[in-house]
mmCIF file of N, CA and C in Angstrom:
data_model
loop_
_atom_site.group_PDB
_atom_site.id
_atom_site.type_symbol
_atom_site.label_atom_id
_atom_site.label_comp_id
_atom_site.label_asym_id
_atom_site.label_seq_id
_atom_site.Cartn_x
_atom_site.Cartn_y
_atom_site.Cartn_z
ATOM 1 N N MET A 16 64.384 7.389 15.869
ATOM 2 C CA MET A 16 63.422 6.292 15.446
ATOM 3 C C MET A 16 62.099 5.931 16.185
ATOM 4 N N HIS A 17 62.309 5.934 17.557
ATOM 5 C CA HIS A 17 61.180 5.638 18.374
ATOM 6 C C HIS A 17 59.908 6.804 17.856
ATOM 7 N N GLN A 18 60.487 7.921 17.421
ATOM 8 C CA GLN A 18 59.133 9.122 17.352
ATOM 9 C C GLN A 18 58.852 8.641 15.857
ATOM 10 N N ILE A 19 59.475 8.329 15.105
ATOM 11 C CA ILE A 19 58.827 7.754 13.596
ATOM 12 C C ILE A 19 58.086 6.648 13.706
ATOM 13 N N ILE A 20 58.162 5.838 14.437
ATOM 14 C CA ILE A 20 57.397 4.276 15.052
ATOM 15 C C ILE A 20 56.242 5.004 15.578
ATOM 16 N N SER A 21 56.187 5.869 16.393
ATOM 17 C CA SER A 21 55.141 6.407 17.127
ATOM 18 C C SER A 21 54.314 7.145 16.211
ATOM 19 N N THR A 22 54.791 7.913 15.314
ATOM 20 C CA THR A 22 54.031 8.695 14.261
ATOM 21 C C THR A 22 53.160 7.754 13.316
ATOM 22 N N ILE A 23 53.935 6.710 13.089
ATOM 23 C CA ILE A 23 53.230 5.808 12.138
ATOM 24 C C ILE A 23 52.127 5.143 12.654
ATOM 25 N N LYS A 24 52.287 4.707 13.912
ATOM 26 C CA LYS A 24 51.172 4.069 14.730
ATOM 27 C C LYS A 24 49.931 5.030 14.829
ATOM 28 N N GLU A 25 50.520 6.384 15.167
ATOM 29 C CA GLU A 25 49.147 7.290 15.340
ATOM 30 C C GLU A 25 48.621 7.639 13.964
ATOM 31 N N ARG A 26 49.177 7.584 12.970
ATOM 32 C CA ARG A 26 48.637 7.752 11.690
ATOM 33 C C ARG A 26 47.857 6.590 11.328
ATOM 34 N N SER A 27 48.468 5.309 11.431
ATOM 35 C CA SER A 27 47.845 3.994 11.224
ATOM 36 C C SER A 27 46.174 3.820 11.849
ATOM 37 N N PHE A 28 46.457 4.418 13.023
ATOM 38 C CA PHE A 28 45.274 4.209 14.038
ATOM 39 C C PHE A 28 44.051 5.448 13.367
ATOM 40 N N PHE A 29 44.766 6.560 12.991
ATOM 41 C CA PHE A 29 43.579 7.676 12.501
ATOM 42 C C PHE A 29 42.916 6.920 11.138
ATOM 43 N N ILE A 30 43.868 6.563 10.410
ATOM 44 C CA ILE A 30 43.460 5.969 8.791
ATOM 45 C C ILE A 30 42.461 4.680 9.067
ATOM 46 N N ILE A 31 42.627 3.760 10.286
ATOM 47 C CA ILE A 31 41.808 2.887 10.343
ATOM 48 C C ILE A 31 40.592 3.212 11.088
ATOM 49 N N VAL A 32 40.446 4.279 11.816
ATOM 50 C CA VAL A 32 39.035 4.890 12.506
ATOM 51 C C VAL A 32 38.476 5.831 11.101
ATOM 52 N N LEU A 33 39.093 6.381 10.309
ATOM 53 C CA LEU A 33 38.833 6.937 9.059
ATOM 54 C C LEU A 33 37.838 6.114 8.342
ATOM 55 N N LEU A 34 38.448 4.767 8.145
ATOM 56 C CA LEU A 34 38.035 3.946 7.152
ATOM 57 C C LEU A 34 36.903 3.069 7.609
ATOM 58 N N PHE A 35 36.904 2.992 9.291
ATOM 59 C CA PHE A 35 35.553 2.344 9.911
ATOM 60 C C PHE A 35 34.469 3.572 9.492
ATOM 61 N N LEU A 36 34.665 4.779 9.758
ATOM 62 C CA LEU A 36 33.713 5.434 9.716
ATOM 63 C C LEU A 36 33.077 5.768 8.211
ATOM 64 N N LEU A 37 33.884 5.942 7.394
ATOM 65 C CA LEU A 37 33.522 5.972 5.997
ATOM 66 C C LEU A 37 32.572 4.658 5.548
ATOM 67 N N ASN A 38 33.210 3.562 6.019
ATOM 68 C CA ASN A 38 32.362 2.269 5.858
ATOM 69 C C ASN A 38 31.014 2.457 6.594
ATOM 70 N N LEU A 39 30.879 2.729 7.892
ATOM 71 C CA LEU A 39 29.736 2.966 8.408
ATOM 72 C C LEU A 39 28.791 4.053 7.793
ATOM 73 N N SER A 40 29.345 5.184 7.551
ATOM 74 C CA SER A 40 28.599 6.124 6.335
ATOM 75 C C SER A 40 28.026 5.509 5.078
ATOM 76 N N CYS A 41 28.744 4.719 4.756
ATOM 77 C CA CYS A 41 28.522 4.276 3.317
ATOM 78 C C CYS A 41 26.960 3.145 3.631
ATOM 79 N N GLU A 42 27.195 2.370 4.884
ATOM 80 C CA GLU A 42 25.957 1.593 5.188
ATOM 81 C C GLU A 42 24.680 2.378 5.405
ATOM 82 N N GLN A 43 24.835 3.360 6.144
ATOM 83 C CA GLN A 43 23.590 4.228 6.534
ATOM 84 C C GLN A 43 23.335 4.807 5.042
ATOM 85 N N ASN A 44 23.987 5.391 4.295
ATOM 86 C CA ASN A 44 23.224 5.825 2.994
ATOM 87 C C ASN A 44 22.701 4.868 1.975
ATOM 88 N N GLN A 45 23.025 3.715 2.195
ATOM 89 C CA GLN A 45 22.768 2.598 1.463
ATOM 90 C C GLN A 45 21.192 2.436 2.008
ATOM 91 N N GLN A 46 20.912 2.292 3.088
ATOM 92 C CA GLN A 46 19.831 1.871 3.865
ATOM 93 C C GLN A 46 18.952 2.978 3.634
ATOM 94 N N THR A 47 19.134 4.119 3.576
ATOM 95 C CA THR A 47 18.384 5.158 3.653
ATOM 96 C C THR A 47 17.907 5.253 2.086
ATOM 97 N N LYS A 48 18.833 4.710 0.950
ATOM 98 C CA LYS A 48 18.246 4.946 -0.361
ATOM 99 C C LYS A 48 17.365 3.809 -0.436
ATOM 100 N N LEU A 49 17.497 2.374 0.472
ATOM 101 C CA LEU A 49 16.486 1.692 0.087
ATOM 102 C C LEU A 49 15.198 1.832 0.834
ATOM 103 N N LYS A 50 15.283 2.795 2.049
ATOM 104 C CA LYS A 50 14.182 3.085 2.646
ATOM 105 C C LYS A 50 13.230 3.951 1.722
ATOM 106 N N GLN A 51 13.902 4.725 0.803
ATOM 107 C CA GLN A 51 13.362 5.794 0.086
ATOM 108 C C GLN A 51 12.975 5.117 -1.293
ATOM 109 N N GLN A 52 13.459 3.798 -1.683
ATOM 110 C CA GLN A 52 12.747 3.244 -2.817
ATOM 111 C C GLN A 52 11.735 2.308 -2.366
ATOM 112 N N GLU A 53 11.573 2.319 -1.301
ATOM 113 C CA GLU A 53 10.598 1.055 -0.791
ATOM 114 C C GLU A 53 8.932 1.758 -0.930
ATOM 115 N N PRO A 54 8.611 2.961 -0.637
ATOM 116 C CA PRO A 54 7.493 3.673 -0.937
ATOM 117 C C PRO A 54 7.082 3.449 -2.409
ATOM 118 N N LYS A 55 7.968 3.591 -3.469
ATOM 119 C CA LYS A 55 7.717 3.684 -4.679
ATOM 120 C C LYS A 55 7.492 1.993 -5.051
ATOM 121 N N ARG A 56 8.181 1.084 -4.552
ATOM 122 C CA ARG A 56 7.896 -0.399 -5.053
ATOM 123 C C ARG A 56 6.344 -0.689 -4.319
ATOM 124 N N THR A 57 6.172 -0.204 -3.359
ATOM 125 C CA THR A 57 4.798 -0.351 -2.525
ATOM 126 C C THR A 57 3.649 0.380 -3.561
ATOM 127 N N GLN A 58 4.009 1.420 -3.931
ATOM 128 C CA GLN A 58 2.945 2.310 -4.670
ATOM 129 C C GLN A 58 2.827 1.478 -5.933
ATOM 130 N N ASN A 59 3.659 0.880 -6.823
ATOM 131 C CA ASN A 59 3.885 0.330 -7.956
ATOM 132 C C ASN A 59 2.933 -1.117 -7.809
ATOM 133 N N ARG A 60 3.157 -1.873 -6.787
ATOM 134 C CA ARG A 60 2.317 -3.070 -6.130
ATOM 135 C C ARG A 60 1.026 -2.797 -6.035
ATOM 136 N N PHE A 61 0.912 -1.685 -5.352
ATOM 137 C CA PHE A 61 -0.548 -1.329 -4.887
ATOM 138 C C PHE A 61 -1.486 -1.054 -6.172
ATOM 139 N N ASN A 62 -0.731 -0.274 -7.446
ATOM 140 C CA ASN A 62 -1.599 0.140 -8.261
ATOM 141 C C ASN A 62 -1.865 -1.476 -9.142
ATOM 142 N N ALA A 63 -0.568 -2.051 -9.271
ATOM 143 C CA ALA A 63 -0.939 -3.130 -10.185
ATOM 144 C C ALA A 63 -1.782 -4.190 -9.566
ATOM 145 N N ASP A 64 -1.985 -4.239 -8.237
ATOM 146 C CA ASP A 64 -2.900 -5.206 -7.638
ATOM 147 C C ASP A 64 -4.279 -4.485 -7.508
ATOM 148 N N LEU A 65 -4.354 -3.184 -7.633
ATOM 149 C CA LEU A 65 -5.690 -2.475 -7.684
ATOM 150 C C LEU A 65 -6.239 -2.765 -8.933
ATOM 151 N N GLU A 66 -5.484 -2.918 -10.258
ATOM 152 C CA GLU A 66 -5.803 -2.934 -11.393
ATOM 153 C C GLU A 66 -6.539 -4.400 -11.382
ATOM 154 N N LYS A 67 -6.278 -5.431 -10.616
ATOM 155 C CA LYS A 67 -6.639 -7.029 -10.812
ATOM 156 C C LYS A 67 -8.005 -7.262 -9.940
ATOM 157 N N VAL A 68 -8.383 -6.025 -9.247
ATOM 158 C CA VAL A 68 -9.516 -6.405 -8.675
ATOM 159 C C VAL A 68 -10.931 -6.574 -9.463
ATOM 160 N N ASN A 69 -11.194 -7.526 -9.272
ATOM 161 C CA ASN A 69 -12.334 -8.303 -10.282
ATOM 162 C C ASN A 69 -13.838 -8.325 -9.559
ATOM 163 N N ASN A 70 -13.904 -8.421 -8.427
ATOM 164 C CA ASN A 70 -15.133 -8.482 -7.519
ATOM 165 C C ASN A 70 -14.700 -7.989 -6.113
ATOM 166 N N PHE A 71 -15.869 -8.051 -5.442
ATOM 167 C CA PHE A 71 -16.015 -7.278 -3.951
ATOM 168 C C PHE A 71 -14.863 -8.204 -3.111
ATOM 169 N N ASP A 72 -14.964 -9.341 -3.218
ATOM 170 C CA ASP A 72 -13.833 -10.260 -2.547
ATOM 171 C C ASP A 72 -12.507 -9.579 -2.727
ATOM 172 N N ASP A 73 -12.007 -9.580 -3.915
ATOM 173 C CA ASP A 73 -10.959 -9.145 -4.357
ATOM 174 C C ASP A 73 -10.677 -7.637 -3.783
ATOM 175 N N LEU A 74 -11.761 -6.682 -3.996
ATOM 176 C CA LEU A 74 -11.408 -5.370 -3.231
ATOM 177 C C LEU A 74 -11.201 -5.683 -1.551
ATOM 178 N N ALA A 75 -12.070 -6.286 -1.067
ATOM 179 C CA ALA A 75 -11.783 -6.573 0.410
ATOM 180 C C ALA A 75 -10.236 -7.048 0.740
ATOM 181 N N LYS A 76 -9.856 -7.817 -0.030
ATOM 182 C CA LYS A 76 -8.485 -8.358 0.097
ATOM 183 C C LYS A 76 -7.569 -7.390 0.033
ATOM 184 N N HIS A 77 -7.739 -6.625 -1.120
ATOM 185 C CA HIS A 77 -6.773 -5.592 -1.630
ATOM 186 C C HIS A 77 -6.944 -4.441 -0.291
ATOM 187 N N LEU A 78 -8.236 -4.122 0.214
ATOM 188 C CA LEU A 78 -7.980 -3.237 1.255
ATOM 189 C C LEU A 78 -7.274 -3.658 2.507
ATOM 190 N N ASN A 79 -7.403 -5.030 2.828
ATOM 191 C CA ASN A 79 -6.774 -5.519 4.047
ATOM 192 C C ASN A 79 -4.992 -5.517 3.382
ATOM 193 N N ASP A 80 -4.686 -5.849 2.532
ATOM 194 C CA ASP A 80 -3.413 -6.123 2.073
ATOM 195 C C ASP A 80 -2.463 -4.798 2.224
ATOM 196 N N TYR A 81 -3.320 -3.948 1.771
ATOM 197 C CA TYR A 81 -2.872 -2.328 1.658
ATOM 198 C C TYR A 81 -3.376 -1.466 2.457
ATOM 199 N N LYS A 82 -3.707 -1.813 3.895
ATOM 200 C CA LYS A 82 -4.626 -1.215 4.843
ATOM 201 C C LYS A 82 -3.684 0.213 5.055
ATOM 202 N N SER A 83 -2.426 0.148 5.211
ATOM 203 C CA SER A 83 -1.410 1.147 5.631
ATOM 204 C C SER A 83 -1.465 2.161 4.723
ATOM 205 N N VAL A 84 -1.434 2.136 3.586
ATOM 206 C CA VAL A 84 -1.268 2.621 2.145
ATOM 207 C C VAL A 84 -2.827 3.460 2.090
ATOM 208 N N TRP A 85 -3.982 2.919 2.338
ATOM 209 C CA TRP A 85 -5.166 3.294 2.077
ATOM 210 C C TRP A 85 -5.239 4.263 3.308
ATOM 211 N N LYS A 86 -4.807 4.186 4.466
ATOM 212 C CA LYS A 86 -5.160 4.945 5.472
ATOM 213 C C LYS A 86 -4.221 6.067 5.361
ATOM 214 N N SER A 87 -3.027 6.027 4.777
ATOM 215 C CA SER A 87 -2.295 7.363 4.655
ATOM 216 C C SER A 87 -2.815 8.071 3.643
ATOM 217 N N MET A 88 -3.791 7.788 2.921
ATOM 218 C CA MET A 88 -4.498 8.443 1.792
ATOM 219 C C MET A 88 -5.716 9.499 2.616
ATOM 220 N N GLY A 89 -5.733 9.033 3.859
ATOM 221 C CA GLY A 89 -6.859 9.833 4.704
ATOM 222 C C GLY A 89 -7.998 9.364 4.581
ATOM 223 N N ILE A 90 -8.188 8.060 4.131
ATOM 224 C CA ILE A 90 -9.622 7.635 4.168
ATOM 225 C C ILE A 90 -10.139 6.958 5.188
ATOM 226 N N ASN A 91 -11.203 6.798 5.794
ATOM 227 C CA ASN A 91 -12.023 6.074 6.653
ATOM 228 C C ASN A 91 -11.976 4.743 6.449
ATOM 229 N N TRP A 92 -10.774 4.046 6.554
ATOM 230 C CA TRP A 92 -10.501 2.554 6.323
ATOM 231 C C TRP A 92 -11.518 1.657 6.902
ATOM 232 N N ASP A 93 -11.883 1.833 8.030
ATOM 233 C CA ASP A 93 -13.061 1.213 8.666
ATOM 234 C C ASP A 93 -14.404 0.946 7.689
ATOM 235 N N TYR A 94 -14.582 2.262 7.608
ATOM 236 C CA TYR A 94 -15.992 2.258 6.736
ATOM 237 C C TYR A 94 -15.836 1.819 5.328
ATOM 238 N N ILE A 95 -15.125 2.003 4.646
ATOM 239 C CA ILE A 95 -14.895 1.461 3.169
ATOM 240 C C ILE A 95 -14.452 -0.166 3.298
ATOM 241 N N ASN A 96 -13.976 -0.614 4.449
ATOM 242 C CA ASN A 96 -13.824 -2.023 4.629
ATOM 243 C C ASN A 96 -15.098 -2.796 4.795
ATOM 244 N N ASP A 97 -16.095 -1.859 5.813
ATOM 245 C CA ASP A 97 -17.331 -2.533 5.819
ATOM 246 C C ASP A 97 -18.061 -2.408 4.671
ATOM 247 N N VAL A 98 -17.901 -1.508 3.968
ATOM 248 C CA VAL A 98 -18.822 -1.436 2.750
ATOM 249 C C VAL A 98 -18.229 -2.690 1.528
ATOM 250 N N ALA A 99 -17.050 -2.651 1.620
ATOM 251 C CA ALA A 99 -16.650 -3.710 0.590
ATOM 252 C C ALA A 99 -17.022 -5.050 1.187
ATOM 253 N N LEU A 100 -16.755 -5.642 2.611
ATOM 254 C CA LEU A 100 -17.510 -6.594 3.199
ATOM 255 C C LEU A 100 -19.005 -6.899 2.835
ATOM 256 N N SER A 101 -19.706 -6.062 3.294
ATOM 257 C CA SER A 101 -20.906 -6.134 2.816
ATOM 258 C C SER A 101 -21.294 -6.232 1.605
ATOM 259 N N PHE A 102 -20.616 -5.505 0.598
ATOM 260 C CA PHE A 102 -21.203 -5.817 -0.832
ATOM 261 C C PHE A 102 -20.645 -7.257 -1.169
ATOM 262 N N SER A 103 -19.575 -7.577 -0.678
ATOM 263 C CA SER A 103 -19.192 -9.146 -0.848
ATOM 264 C C SER A 103 -20.065 -10.118 -0.567
ATOM 265 N N ARG A 104 -20.883 -9.871 0.596
ATOM 266 C CA ARG A 104 -21.740 -10.833 1.241
ATOM 267 C C ARG A 104 -22.730 -10.650 0.515
ATOM 268 N N TRP A 105 -23.253 -9.607 0.152
ATOM 269 C CA TRP A 105 -24.461 -9.457 -0.831
ATOM 270 C C TRP A 105 -24.548 -10.112 -2.134
ATOM 271 N N GLU A 106 -23.197 -9.948 -2.554
ATOM 272 C CA GLU A 106 -22.857 -10.362 -3.877
ATOM 273 C C GLU A 106 -23.019 -12.084 -3.595
ATOM 274 N N LYS A 107 -22.435 -12.460 -2.739
ATOM 275 C CA LYS A 107 -22.540 -13.981 -2.755
ATOM 276 C C LYS A 107 -23.977 -14.467 -2.699
ATOM 277 N N SER A 108 -24.830 -13.829 -1.524
ATOM 278 C CA SER A 108 -26.078 -14.270 -1.063
ATOM 279 C C SER A 108 -27.098 -13.882 -2.197
ATOM 280 N N GLY A 109 -26.870 -13.125 -3.636
ATOM 281 C CA GLY A 109 -27.579 -12.713 -4.390
ATOM 282 C C GLY A 109 -28.497 -11.656 -3.913
ATOM 283 N N LYS A 110 -28.226 -10.971 -2.668
ATOM 284 C CA LYS A 110 -29.045 -9.917 -2.179
ATOM 285 C C LYS A 110 -28.927 -8.601 -2.917
ATOM 286 N N LEU A 111 -27.580 -8.613 -3.441
ATOM 287 C CA LEU A 111 -27.070 -7.706 -4.134
ATOM 288 C C LEU A 111 -28.140 -7.005 -5.368
ATOM 289 N N LYS A 112 -28.614 -7.807 -6.071
ATOM 290 C CA LYS A 112 -29.815 -7.453 -7.044
ATOM 291 C C LYS A 112 -30.840 -6.985 -6.442
ATOM 292 N N ASN A 113 -31.180 -7.370 -5.351
ATOM 293 C CA ASN A 113 -32.320 -6.855 -4.605
ATOM 294 C C ASN A 113 -32.337 -5.358 -3.972
ATOM 295 N N ILE A 114 -31.387 -4.930 -3.790
ATOM 296 C CA ILE A 114 -31.233 -3.564 -3.176
ATOM 297 C C ILE A 114 -31.164 -2.456 -4.328
ATOM 298 N N SER A 115 -32.035 -1.728 -4.164
ATOM 299 C CA SER A 115 -32.296 -0.598 -5.000
ATOM 300 C C SER A 115 -31.085 0.297 -5.399
ATOM 301 N N SER A 116 -31.245 0.549 -6.639
ATOM 302 C CA SER A 116 -30.066 1.577 -7.293
ATOM 303 C C SER A 116 -29.808 2.874 -6.442
ATOM 304 N N THR A 117 -30.893 3.225 -5.972
ATOM 305 C CA THR A 117 -30.905 4.509 -5.180
ATOM 306 C C THR A 117 -30.145 4.256 -3.967
ATOM 307 N N HIS A 118 -30.392 3.229 -3.030
ATOM 308 C CA HIS A 118 -29.715 2.841 -2.046
ATOM 309 C C HIS A 118 -28.062 2.647 -2.318
ATOM 310 N N ILE A 119 -27.945 1.783 -3.371
ATOM 311 C CA ILE A 119 -26.370 1.387 -3.722
ATOM 312 C C ILE A 119 -25.661 2.860 -4.253
ATOM 313 N N LEU A 120 -26.361 3.668 -4.717
ATOM 314 C CA LEU A 120 -25.873 4.781 -5.308
ATOM 315 C C LEU A 120 -25.562 5.736 -4.107
ATOM 316 N N ALA A 121 -26.302 5.824 -3.107
ATOM 317 C CA ALA A 121 -26.112 6.526 -2.086
ATOM 318 C C ALA A 121 -24.840 6.063 -1.149
ATOM 319 N N ILE A 122 -24.981 4.567 -1.249
ATOM 320 C CA ILE A 122 -23.704 4.181 -0.479
ATOM 321 C C ILE A 122 -22.369 4.580 -1.131
ATOM 322 N N ILE A 123 -22.348 4.332 -2.873
ATOM 323 C CA ILE A 123 -21.468 4.814 -3.461
ATOM 324 C C ILE A 123 -20.897 6.242 -3.211
ATOM 325 N N ASN A 124 -21.828 6.999 -2.961
ATOM 326 C CA ASN A 124 -21.674 8.425 -3.352
ATOM 327 C C ASN A 124 -20.800 8.804 -1.944
ATOM 328 N N ASP A 125 -20.969 8.057 -0.874
ATOM 329 C CA ASP A 125 -20.506 8.283 0.493
ATOM 330 C C ASP A 125 -19.025 7.814 0.629
ATOM 331 N N LEU A 126 -18.530 7.079 -0.497
ATOM 332 C CA LEU A 126 -17.150 6.664 -0.693
ATOM 333 C C LEU A 126 -16.394 7.878 -0.978
ATOM 334 N N PRO A 127 -15.044 7.694 -0.400
ATOM 335 C CA PRO A 127 -14.025 8.793 -0.970
ATOM 336 C C PRO A 127 -13.780 8.413 -2.402
ATOM 337 N N THR A 128 -13.043 9.524 -2.973
ATOM 338 C CA THR A 128 -12.557 9.598 -4.152
ATOM 339 C C THR A 128 -11.265 8.951 -4.188
ATOM 340 N N GLN A 129 -10.592 9.244 -3.145
ATOM 341 C CA GLN A 129 -8.851 8.784 -3.211
ATOM 342 C C GLN A 129 -8.952 7.530 -3.879
ATOM 343 N N GLY A 130 -7.915 7.217 -4.598
ATOM 344 C CA GLY A 130 -7.535 6.059 -5.086
ATOM 345 C C GLY A 130 -8.430 5.414 -6.086
ATOM 346 N N ASP A 131 -9.309 6.222 -6.308
ATOM 347 C CA ASP A 131 -10.621 5.953 -7.323
ATOM 348 C C ASP A 131 -11.561 4.865 -6.574
ATOM 349 N N LEU A 132 -11.602 4.984 -5.372
ATOM 350 C CA LEU A 132 -12.235 4.010 -4.704
ATOM 351 C C LEU A 132 -13.599 4.025 -4.982
ATOM 352 N N ARG A 133 -14.232 5.372 -5.168
ATOM 353 C CA ARG A 133 -15.766 5.439 -5.639
ATOM 354 C C ARG A 133 -15.982 4.590 -6.944
ATOM 355 N N GLY A 134 -14.835 4.807 -7.855
ATOM 356 C CA GLY A 134 -15.014 4.620 -9.252
ATOM 357 C C GLY A 134 -15.229 2.807 -9.376
ATOM 358 N N ILE A 135 -14.233 2.365 -8.570
ATOM 359 C CA ILE A 135 -13.937 1.110 -8.693
ATOM 360 C C ILE A 135 -15.194 0.268 -8.111
ATOM 361 N N VAL A 136 -15.922 0.843 -6.913
ATOM 362 C CA VAL A 136 -16.985 0.255 -6.272
ATOM 363 C C VAL A 136 -18.159 0.400 -7.384
ATOM 364 N N PHE A 137 -18.164 1.486 -8.125
ATOM 365 C CA PHE A 137 -19.109 1.728 -9.008
ATOM 366 C C PHE A 137 -19.160 1.109 -10.203
ATOM 367 N N ASP A 138 -17.979 0.688 -10.714
ATOM 368 C CA ASP A 138 -17.714 -0.261 -11.745
ATOM 369 C C ASP A 138 -18.131 -1.690 -11.194
ATOM 370 N N LEU A 139 -17.634 -2.066 -10.010
ATOM 371 C CA LEU A 139 -17.791 -3.549 -9.664
ATOM 372 C C LEU A 139 -19.651 -3.725 -9.654
ATOM 373 N N TRP A 140 -20.067 -2.723 -8.996
ATOM 374 C CA TRP A 140 -21.518 -2.692 -9.028
ATOM 375 C C TRP A 140 -22.148 -3.014 -10.206
ATOM 376 N N LYS A 141 -21.990 -2.134 -11.304
ATOM 377 C CA LYS A 141 -22.256 -2.162 -12.669
ATOM 378 C C LYS A 141 -22.125 -3.415 -13.265
ATOM 379 N N GLU A 142 -20.810 -3.716 -13.154
ATOM 380 C CA GLU A 142 -20.472 -5.127 -13.855
ATOM 381 C C GLU A 142 -21.536 -6.418 -13.210
ATOM 382 N N TYR A 143 -21.725 -6.331 -11.821
ATOM 383 C CA TYR A 143 -22.573 -7.299 -11.248
ATOM 384 C C TYR A 143 -24.022 -7.217 -11.668
ATOM 385 N N GLN A 144 -24.523 -5.922 -11.740
ATOM 386 C CA GLN A 144 -25.578 -5.810 -12.298
ATOM 387 C C GLN A 144 -25.688 -6.382 -13.996
ATOM 388 N N GLY A 145 -24.880 -6.262 -14.563
ATOM 389 C CA GLY A 145 -24.736 -7.066 -16.151
ATOM 390 C C GLY A 145 -24.835 -8.327 -15.841
ATOM 391 N N LYS A 146 -24.122 -8.814 -15.132
ATOM 392 C CA LYS A 146 -24.121 -10.508 -14.637
ATOM 393 C C LYS A 146 -25.396 -11.040 -14.131
ATOM 394 N N THR A 147 -26.279 -10.189 -13.464
ATOM 395 C CA THR A 147 -27.576 -10.645 -12.884
ATOM 396 C C THR A 147 -28.418 -10.645 -13.849
ATOM 397 N N MET A 148 -28.244 -9.410 -14.798
ATOM 398 C CA MET A 148 -29.275 -9.252 -15.738
ATOM 399 C C MET A 148 -29.549 -10.457 -16.996
ATOM 400 N N THR A 149 -28.327 -10.935 -17.247
ATOM 401 C CA THR A 149 -28.394 -11.675 -18.398
ATOM 402 C C THR A 149 -28.562 -13.173 -17.787
ATOM 403 N N LYS A 150 -28.633 -13.534 -16.634
ATOM 404 C CA LYS A 150 -29.068 -14.797 -16.082
ATOM 405 C C LYS A 150 -30.423 -15.191 -16.244
#
């Protein structure tokens, strides 16, 4: 009888340890899945927020909000952030309309194509030109 009770205790302990390890493994798998889904969610928000950029202030804000994403694309974030902030200041002060198209296009051509950054800045500049020409 003593041997039966001892065997039951050993098996019970083994079962408890096994359940604990199984539970721990399930928690780690769930955390791994959440980490794998996070970049997709971030990328979706990144793209949705990028579509909402309507002016150079919006672009500067987007660059700051998604600094790590932009840097992960391999761009020189400091340079593009400086460009966005400069265009924003020039836009607010009205100096943007006084800068020659040649200089603006030279700046835009130096921008990276990743994330369609060059196209976004060009489109914002063209839109600004249309606003200043109608005034």
